[in-house]
Structures are given as structure tokens and as C-alpha cells.
Coordinates of C-alpha atoms and ligand atoms in Angstrom, one line a residue:
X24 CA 0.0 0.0 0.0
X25 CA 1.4 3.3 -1.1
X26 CA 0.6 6.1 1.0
X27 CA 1.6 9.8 0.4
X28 CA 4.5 10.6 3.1
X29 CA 3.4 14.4 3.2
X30 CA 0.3 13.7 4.6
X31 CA 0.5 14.0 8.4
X32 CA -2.1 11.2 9.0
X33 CA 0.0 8.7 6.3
X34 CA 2.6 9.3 9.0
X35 CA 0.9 8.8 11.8
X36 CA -0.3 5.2 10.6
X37 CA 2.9 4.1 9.5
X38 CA 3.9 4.8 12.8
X39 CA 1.0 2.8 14.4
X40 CA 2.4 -0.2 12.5
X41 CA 5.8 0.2 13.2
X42 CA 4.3 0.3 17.1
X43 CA 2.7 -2.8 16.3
X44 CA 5.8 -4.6 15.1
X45 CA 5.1 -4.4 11.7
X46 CA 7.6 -3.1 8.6
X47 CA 7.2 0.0 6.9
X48 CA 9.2 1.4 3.6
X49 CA 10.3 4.9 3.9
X50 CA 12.0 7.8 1.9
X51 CA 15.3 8.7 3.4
X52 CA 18.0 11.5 1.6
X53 CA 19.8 8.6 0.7
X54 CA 17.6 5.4 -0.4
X55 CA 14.4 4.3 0.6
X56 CA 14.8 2.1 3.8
X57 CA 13.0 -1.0 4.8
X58 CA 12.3 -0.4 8.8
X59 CA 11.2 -2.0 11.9
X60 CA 10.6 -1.3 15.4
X61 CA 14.7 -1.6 16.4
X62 CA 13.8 -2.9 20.2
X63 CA 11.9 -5.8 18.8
X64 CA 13.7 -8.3 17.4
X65 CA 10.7 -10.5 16.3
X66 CA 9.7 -7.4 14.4
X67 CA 13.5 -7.0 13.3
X68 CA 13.5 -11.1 12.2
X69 CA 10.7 -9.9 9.5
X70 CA 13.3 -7.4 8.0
X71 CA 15.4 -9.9 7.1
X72 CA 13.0 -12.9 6.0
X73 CA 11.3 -10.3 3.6
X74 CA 15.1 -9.2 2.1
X75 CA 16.5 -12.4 2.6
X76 CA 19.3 -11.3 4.0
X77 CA 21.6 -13.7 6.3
X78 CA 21.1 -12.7 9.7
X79 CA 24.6 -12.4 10.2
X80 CA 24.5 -8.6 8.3
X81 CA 23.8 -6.1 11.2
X82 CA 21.3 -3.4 10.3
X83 CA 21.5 0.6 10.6
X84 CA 19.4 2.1 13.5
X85 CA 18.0 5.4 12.7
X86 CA 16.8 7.7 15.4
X87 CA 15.5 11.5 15.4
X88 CA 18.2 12.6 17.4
X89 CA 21.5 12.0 19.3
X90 CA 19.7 11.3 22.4
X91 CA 17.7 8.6 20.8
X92 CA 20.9 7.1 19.5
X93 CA 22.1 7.1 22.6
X94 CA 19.4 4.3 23.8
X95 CA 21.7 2.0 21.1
X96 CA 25.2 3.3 20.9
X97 CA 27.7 4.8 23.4
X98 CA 28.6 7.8 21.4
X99 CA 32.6 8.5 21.8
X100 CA 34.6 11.2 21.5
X101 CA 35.1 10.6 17.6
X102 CA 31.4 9.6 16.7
X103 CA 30.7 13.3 18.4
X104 CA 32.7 14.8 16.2
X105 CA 30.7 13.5 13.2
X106 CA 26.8 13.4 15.0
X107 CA 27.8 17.4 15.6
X108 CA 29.0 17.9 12.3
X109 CA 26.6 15.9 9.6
X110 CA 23.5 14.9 11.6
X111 CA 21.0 15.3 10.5
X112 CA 22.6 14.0 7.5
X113 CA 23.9 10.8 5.2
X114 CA 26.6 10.0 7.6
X115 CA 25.6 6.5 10.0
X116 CA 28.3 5.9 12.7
X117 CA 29.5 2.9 14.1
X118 CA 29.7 2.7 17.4
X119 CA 30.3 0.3 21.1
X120 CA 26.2 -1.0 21.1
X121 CA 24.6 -0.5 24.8
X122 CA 24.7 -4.1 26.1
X123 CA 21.2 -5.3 25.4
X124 CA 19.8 -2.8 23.3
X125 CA 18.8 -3.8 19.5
X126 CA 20.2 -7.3 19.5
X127 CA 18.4 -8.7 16.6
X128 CA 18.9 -5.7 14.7
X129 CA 23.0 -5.5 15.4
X130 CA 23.3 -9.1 14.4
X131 CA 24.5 -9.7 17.6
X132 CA 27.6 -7.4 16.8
X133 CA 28.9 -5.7 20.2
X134 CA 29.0 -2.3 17.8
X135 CA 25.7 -0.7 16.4
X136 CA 25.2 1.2 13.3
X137 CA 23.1 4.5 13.8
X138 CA 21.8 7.3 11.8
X139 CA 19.9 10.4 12.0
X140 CA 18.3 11.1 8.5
X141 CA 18.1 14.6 7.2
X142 CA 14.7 13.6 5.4
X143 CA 11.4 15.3 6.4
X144 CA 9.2 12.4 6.1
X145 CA 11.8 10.5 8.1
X146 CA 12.1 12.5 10.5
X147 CA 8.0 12.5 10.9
X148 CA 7.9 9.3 11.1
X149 CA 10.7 8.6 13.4
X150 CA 9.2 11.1 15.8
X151 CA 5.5 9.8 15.4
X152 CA 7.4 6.1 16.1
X153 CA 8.6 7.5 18.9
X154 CA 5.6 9.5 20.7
X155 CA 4.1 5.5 20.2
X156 CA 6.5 3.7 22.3
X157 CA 9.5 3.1 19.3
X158 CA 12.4 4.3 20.2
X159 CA 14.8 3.6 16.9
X160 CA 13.6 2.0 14.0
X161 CA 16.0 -0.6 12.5
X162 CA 16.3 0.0 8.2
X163 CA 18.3 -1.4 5.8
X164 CA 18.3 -0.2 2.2
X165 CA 14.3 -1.7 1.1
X166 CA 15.4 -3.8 -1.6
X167 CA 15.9 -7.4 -1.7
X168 CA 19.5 -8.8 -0.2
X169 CA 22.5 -8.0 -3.4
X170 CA 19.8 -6.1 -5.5
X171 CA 19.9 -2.4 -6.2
X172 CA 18.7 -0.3 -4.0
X173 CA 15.4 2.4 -4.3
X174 CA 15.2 5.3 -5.0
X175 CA 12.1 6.0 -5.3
X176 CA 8.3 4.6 -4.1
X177 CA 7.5 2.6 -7.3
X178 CA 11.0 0.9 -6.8
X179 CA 10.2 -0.3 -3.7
X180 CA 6.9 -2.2 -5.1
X181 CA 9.1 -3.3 -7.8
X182 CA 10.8 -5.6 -5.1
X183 CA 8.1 -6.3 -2.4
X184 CA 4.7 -5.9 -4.3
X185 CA 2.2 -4.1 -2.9
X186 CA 0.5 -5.4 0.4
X187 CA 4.2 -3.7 2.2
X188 CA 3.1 -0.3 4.1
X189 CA 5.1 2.3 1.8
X190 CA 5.5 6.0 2.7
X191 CA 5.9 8.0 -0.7
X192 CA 8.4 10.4 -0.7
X193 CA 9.5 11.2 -4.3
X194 CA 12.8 10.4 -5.5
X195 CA 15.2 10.5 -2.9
X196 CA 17.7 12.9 -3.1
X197 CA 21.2 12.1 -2.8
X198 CA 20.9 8.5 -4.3
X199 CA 23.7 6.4 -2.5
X200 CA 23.7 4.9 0.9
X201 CA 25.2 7.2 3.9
X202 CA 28.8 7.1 4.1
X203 CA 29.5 4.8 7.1
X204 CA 32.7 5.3 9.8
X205 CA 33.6 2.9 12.0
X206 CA 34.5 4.8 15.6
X207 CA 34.7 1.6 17.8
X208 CA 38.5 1.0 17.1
X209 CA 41.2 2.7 17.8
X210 CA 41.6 4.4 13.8
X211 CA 38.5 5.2 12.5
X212 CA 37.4 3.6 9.2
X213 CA 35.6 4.7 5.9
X214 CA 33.5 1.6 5.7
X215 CA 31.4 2.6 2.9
X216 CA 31.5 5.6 0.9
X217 CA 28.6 8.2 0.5
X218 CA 28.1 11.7 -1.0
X219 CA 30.3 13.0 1.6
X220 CA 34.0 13.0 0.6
X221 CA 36.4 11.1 2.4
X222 CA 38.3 14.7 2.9
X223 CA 35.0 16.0 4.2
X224 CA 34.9 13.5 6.9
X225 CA 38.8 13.5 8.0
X226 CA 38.5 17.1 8.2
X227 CA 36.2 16.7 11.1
X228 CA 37.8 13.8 12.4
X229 CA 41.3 15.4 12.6
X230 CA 42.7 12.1 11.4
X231 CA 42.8 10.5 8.7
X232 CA 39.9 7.3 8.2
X233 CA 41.7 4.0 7.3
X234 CA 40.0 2.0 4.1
X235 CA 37.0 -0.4 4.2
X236 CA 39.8 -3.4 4.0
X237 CA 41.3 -3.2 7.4
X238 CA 37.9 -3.5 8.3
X239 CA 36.0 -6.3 6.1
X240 CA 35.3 -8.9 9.1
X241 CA 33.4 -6.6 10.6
X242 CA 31.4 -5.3 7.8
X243 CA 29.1 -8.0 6.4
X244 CA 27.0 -6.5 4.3
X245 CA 29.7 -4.8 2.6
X246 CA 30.1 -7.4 0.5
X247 CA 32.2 -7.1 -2.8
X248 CA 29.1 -8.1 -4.9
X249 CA 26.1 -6.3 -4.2
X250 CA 24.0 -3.6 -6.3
X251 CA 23.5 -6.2 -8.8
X252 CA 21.3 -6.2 -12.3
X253 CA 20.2 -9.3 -13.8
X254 CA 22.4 -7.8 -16.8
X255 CA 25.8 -8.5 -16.4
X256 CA 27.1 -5.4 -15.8
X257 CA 31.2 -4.2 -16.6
X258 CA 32.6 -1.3 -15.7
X259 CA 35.4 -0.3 -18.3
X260 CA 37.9 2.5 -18.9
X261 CA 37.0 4.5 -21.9
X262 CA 39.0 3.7 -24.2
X263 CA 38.4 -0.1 -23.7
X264 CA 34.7 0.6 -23.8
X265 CA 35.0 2.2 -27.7
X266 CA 37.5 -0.6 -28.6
X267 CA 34.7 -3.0 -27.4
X268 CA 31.9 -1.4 -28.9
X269 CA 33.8 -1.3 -32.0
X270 CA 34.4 -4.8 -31.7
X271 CA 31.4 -6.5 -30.2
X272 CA 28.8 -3.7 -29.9
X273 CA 26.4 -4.7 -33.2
X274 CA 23.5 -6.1 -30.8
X275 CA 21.3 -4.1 -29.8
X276 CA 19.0 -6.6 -28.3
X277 CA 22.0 -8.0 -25.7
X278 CA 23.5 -4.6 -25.0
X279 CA 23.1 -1.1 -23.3
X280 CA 25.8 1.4 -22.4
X281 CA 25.8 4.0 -19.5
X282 CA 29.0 6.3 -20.8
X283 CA 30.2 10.2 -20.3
X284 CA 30.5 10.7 -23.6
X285 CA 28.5 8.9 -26.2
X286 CA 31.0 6.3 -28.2
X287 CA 31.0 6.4 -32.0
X288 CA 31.0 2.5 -32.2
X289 CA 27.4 2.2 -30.1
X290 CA 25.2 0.9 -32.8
X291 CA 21.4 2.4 -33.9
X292 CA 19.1 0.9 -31.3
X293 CA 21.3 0.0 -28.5
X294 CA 19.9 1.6 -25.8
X295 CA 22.4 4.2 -24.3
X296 CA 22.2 6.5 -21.3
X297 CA 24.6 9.4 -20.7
X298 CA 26.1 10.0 -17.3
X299 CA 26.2 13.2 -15.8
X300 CA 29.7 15.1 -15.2
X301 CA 28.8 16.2 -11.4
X302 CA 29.4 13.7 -8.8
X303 CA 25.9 14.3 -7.3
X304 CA 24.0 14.0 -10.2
X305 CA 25.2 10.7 -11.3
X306 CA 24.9 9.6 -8.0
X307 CA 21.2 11.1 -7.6
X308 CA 20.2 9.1 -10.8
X309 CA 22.5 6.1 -10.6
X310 CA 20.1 3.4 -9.2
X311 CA 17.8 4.6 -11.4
X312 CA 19.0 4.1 -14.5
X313 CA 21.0 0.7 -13.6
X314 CA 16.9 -0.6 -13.0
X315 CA 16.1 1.2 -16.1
X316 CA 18.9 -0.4 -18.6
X317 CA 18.2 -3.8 -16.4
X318 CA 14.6 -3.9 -17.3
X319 CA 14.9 -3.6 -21.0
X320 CA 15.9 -7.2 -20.5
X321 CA 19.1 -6.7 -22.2
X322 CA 22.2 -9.0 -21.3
X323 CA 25.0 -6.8 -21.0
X324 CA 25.6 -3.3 -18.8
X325 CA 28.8 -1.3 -20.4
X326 CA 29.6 1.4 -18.1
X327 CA 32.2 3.9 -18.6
X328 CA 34.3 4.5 -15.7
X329 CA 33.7 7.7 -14.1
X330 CA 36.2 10.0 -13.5
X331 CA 38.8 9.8 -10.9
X332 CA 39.0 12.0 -7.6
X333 CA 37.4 11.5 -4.4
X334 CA 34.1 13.1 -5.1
X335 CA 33.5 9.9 -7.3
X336 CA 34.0 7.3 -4.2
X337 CA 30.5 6.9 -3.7
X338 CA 29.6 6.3 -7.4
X339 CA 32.8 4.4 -8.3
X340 CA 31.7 2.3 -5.5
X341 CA 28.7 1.2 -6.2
X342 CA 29.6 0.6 -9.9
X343 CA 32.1 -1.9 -9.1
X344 CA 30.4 -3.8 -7.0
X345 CA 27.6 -4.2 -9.2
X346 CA 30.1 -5.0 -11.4
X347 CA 31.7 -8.0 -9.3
X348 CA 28.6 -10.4 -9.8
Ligands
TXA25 O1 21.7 5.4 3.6 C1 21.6 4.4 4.3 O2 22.5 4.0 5.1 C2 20.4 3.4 4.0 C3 19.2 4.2 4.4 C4 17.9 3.3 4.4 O3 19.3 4.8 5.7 N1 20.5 2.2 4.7 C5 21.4 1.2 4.3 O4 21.3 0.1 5.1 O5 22.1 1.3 3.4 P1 21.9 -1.3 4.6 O6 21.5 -2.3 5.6 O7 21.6 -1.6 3.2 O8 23.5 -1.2 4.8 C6 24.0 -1.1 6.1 C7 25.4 -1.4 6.1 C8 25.7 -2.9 5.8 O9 26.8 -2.9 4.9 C9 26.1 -3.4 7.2 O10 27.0 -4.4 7.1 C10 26.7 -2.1 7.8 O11 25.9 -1.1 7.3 N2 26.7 -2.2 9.2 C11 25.6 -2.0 10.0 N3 25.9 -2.2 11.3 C12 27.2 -2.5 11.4 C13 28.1 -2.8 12.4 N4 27.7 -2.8 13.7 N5 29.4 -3.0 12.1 C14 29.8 -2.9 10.8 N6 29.0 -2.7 9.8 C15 27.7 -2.5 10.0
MG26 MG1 21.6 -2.2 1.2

């Protein structure tokens, strides 16, 4: 059921449900999430049978403010620096998990994952949940487990059908996940990229983050593959990409191509989409069009790599992990 997430009685039954133990879809600045009540983990179990995720892949909290996230997370001296700085905002912070709290939705993990999100109708909701007894509700991106994630309302019916409770937000805004930093060792660590640069984040920090490999046995769900189309989708430098157009790009059946520039070799009819040359824009449309190319049924995804530079991250990212399938 789609309901309009402006509409101030929308939100206050999608907070009823969420009270009840029940999962509701919501629009954040990021990616739609798929939430539930984060202090009950029977209500926490449905996340993950519905995304068939393993239940070893700990799930974000998000709260409507720092002293929510303190019922989860013992916020220290780093994780300050970045609540203070970016929340509300795309940034989630991992941090020491209060013993007890959010069990199901930590995977167990003795560190939590918590955000504040800077979007109004996740912020309603959050606070509606909370004036009904739900103090953090638990949300992973709402799209089945190594699929692409939403971006907007339809997208989520695309993967759940239509009986899920869905708040309609529009198309969210920023179009990656939230950048996430681990603070509960000693060096903090860039987990996953988001729109905010890595230089962004050290700035605050004072230090600089260590990468997402020091730190891949604690981070699941940031698996290599993930993001992934039914096409198989490669991610090529440009001149590679018009050498294999030239080559192999007569079909326009099997192929479409998501490039900067638009390749002389791309044949009449295969289906071609250009990427924009800001950062945020291609990230803002990127899930988007991969669902787009992916639906046309053809086999093959070209992608031009974007450029390089640390604005990219998050898109370069996300590229080349739907390219590892
Ligand atoms: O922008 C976002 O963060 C979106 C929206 C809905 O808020 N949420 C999101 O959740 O992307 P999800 O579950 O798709 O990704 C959460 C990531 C996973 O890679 C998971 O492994 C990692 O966060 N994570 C969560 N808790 C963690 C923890 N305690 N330690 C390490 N990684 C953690
Ligand atoms: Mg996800």
C-alpha cells in the first residue's frame, strides 16, 4: 500500500504499524529504507526474511536525534565529532552497542550502526514512532538482499509488491547509501562511501579514516558483490569501452551502455544512457537508470568508468560492486 509521506495522518499510521511490530518502507536522503521497530527483534526477524538477508548482516538504526541514539550506541569522543557535524545527515556511525539494546537488529555485533536522517518524512515518522513507544527503528536499504537499491516509491513495489506499508516520498535525493565510519577502534574507518567526501569526513575527524579493508570482518554487508542487475554489468575504462563497442557492440538486443561521452562504435538501437559530469547528479540518478537499462531485458551493462577524484567514491563504488557479480 502506497501512501503519500506528506500527509500528516500517512505518517501517523505508519507509525502505528511500526508500534505494532510491523515493517514499513520509507523515503530517506539517501535510499528508501525498509524499517522496523529496532527494540523488537521478532519485528527485526521480518526485515530480514522479507530481504533475505543472512542474519549475520547487522542493520542501521535510525533515530530522530543524538539522544535517541544514545538508547543504542555509546557515542565517543570521535562519533561526536561526526553526529555534531553531519546529523542530520547521510553520515551513520559505528559505534560500542549498549549491552542489550537492539540485539536482533546488530546481528548480535557488540558495535551498532546509527543514523539520524536529514529527510522530512523520516524524520515525521521517526518522531510519530517515537511518541508511540518506538524508540529507533531498524532500516536497511528496502530492496531485496545483493539487489539495487530504491530510490524512489515505485522501486520499492518493484521488489516487495504491494500489500508492504510504503510512505511515498518522491525520489530520494542524494541516491547512495550514507557514508559509514567505523569509531569503535582505535583508527576510524571509511566503511562505505557516500556523497560526503572522504576529505569531508577527516576534516572533522582530525585524522585521517583508514579503508573499508582493514575492516572487512566486521562489515558483512559490505560485501564485494552487491547492487547487482540481472544484466551483467562491466565497468570499463574509456578507451576499452570504444574498442569493445567497435568490436562487439552490433547487438542491440543484448546490450546497453551508460558512458560520459556517447562512443561512435554504439550501434542504432542499443539503448544508451549518458552520465552526468557532477558527482551528485550521477549519484542522484544512478540506481535509477542501472533498473532502467536492467529492465529492457538486455544481457550486457557497459559502463564507462567515471572519473577519478574523491568526489567519485561513492559512485565508483557502487559501480564496481555491481560489477563483481
Ligand atoms: O543510507 C543508508 O544508510 C540506508 C538508508 C535506508 O538509511 N541504509 C542502508 O542500510 O544502506 P543497509 O542495511 O543496506 O546497509 C547497512 C550497512 C551494511 O553494509 C552493514 O554491514 C553495515 O551497514 N553495518 C551495520 N551495522 C554495522 C556494524 N555494527 N558494524 C559494521 N557494519 C555495520
Ligand atoms: Mg543495502
Amino acid at each position: 500500500m502506497r501512501l503519500d509521506g506528506r500527509d500528516a495522518a500517512a505518517v501517523a499510521d505508519a507509525a502505528k504499524h511500526l508500534a505494532a511490530g510491523e515493517l514499513v518502507a520509507f523515503p530517506t536522503e539517501t535510499v528508501y529504507g525498509l524499517g522496523a521497530r529496532a527494540d523488537d527483534d521478532a519485528a527485526v526477524a521480518k526485515i530480514f526474511a522479507l530481504k533475505g538477508r543472512p542474519t549475520g548482516h547487522p542493520l542501521i538504526v535510525h533515530v530522530a536525534d543524538r539522544a535517541e541514539a544514545e538508547r543504542f550506541g555509546v557515542i565517543s569522543p570521535l562519533a561526536e565529532r561526526l553526529v555534531e557535524a553531519f546529523w542530520p545527515g547521510p553520515v551513520t556511525v559505528i559505534v560500542r552497542r549498549v549491552p542489550g539494546a537492539a540485539a536482533a537488529a546488530a546481528a548480535g555485533q557488540a558495535t551498532i550502526g546509527l543514523r539520524c536522517p536529514a529527510h522530512p518524512i523520516a524524520h515525521a515518522l521517526l518522531v510519530a514512532a517515537r511518541a508511540a513507544g518506538v524508540p529507533g527503528v531498524a532500516a536497511p536499504s528496502a530492496n531485496r538482499f545483493g539487489r539495487i537499491s530504491p530510490t524512489t516509491a515505485a522501486h520499492v513495489i518493484e521488489e516487495f509488491g504491494e500489500d508492504l506499508l510504503v510512505l511515498d516520498g518522491g525520489a530520494a535525493q542524494l541516491g547512495i547509501e550514507s557514508a559509514i565510519v567505523d569509531c569503535s577502534r582505535d583508527r576510524p574507518a571509511l566503511l562505505r562511501p557516500g556523497v560526503l567526501t572522504r576529505e569531508r569526513i577527516e576534516a572533522v575527524l582530525g585524522s585521517p579514516l583508514a579503508g573499508a579493508d582493514i575492516a572487512a570482518p566486521r562489515a558483512p554487508g559490505t560485501l564485494e558483490a552487491h547492487y547487482a542487475p540481472r544484466a551483467k554489468l562491466r565497468l570499463m575504462p574509456t578507451q576499452m569501452l570504444r574498442t569493445a563497442l567497435e568490436v562487439l557492440g552490433s547487438d542491440p538486443l543484448k546490450l546497453a551502455v551508460y558512458s560520459r561521452s556517447v562512443p561512435s562504435g554504439v550501434a542504432t538501437g542499443v539503448r544508451h544512457r549518458r552520465m552526468p559530469a557532477r558527482p551528485e547528479q550521477a549519484a542522484h540518478e544512478l540506481f535509477a537508470v542501472l533498473r532502467e537499462l536492467d529492465s529492457t531485458g538486455v544481457h550486457l551493462i557497459w559502463v564507462e568508468e567515471p572519473p577519478p577524484g574523491p568526489e567519485w567514491d561513492g559512485v565508483r563504488d557502487r559501480l564496481s560492486r555491481a560489477a563483481a557479480t
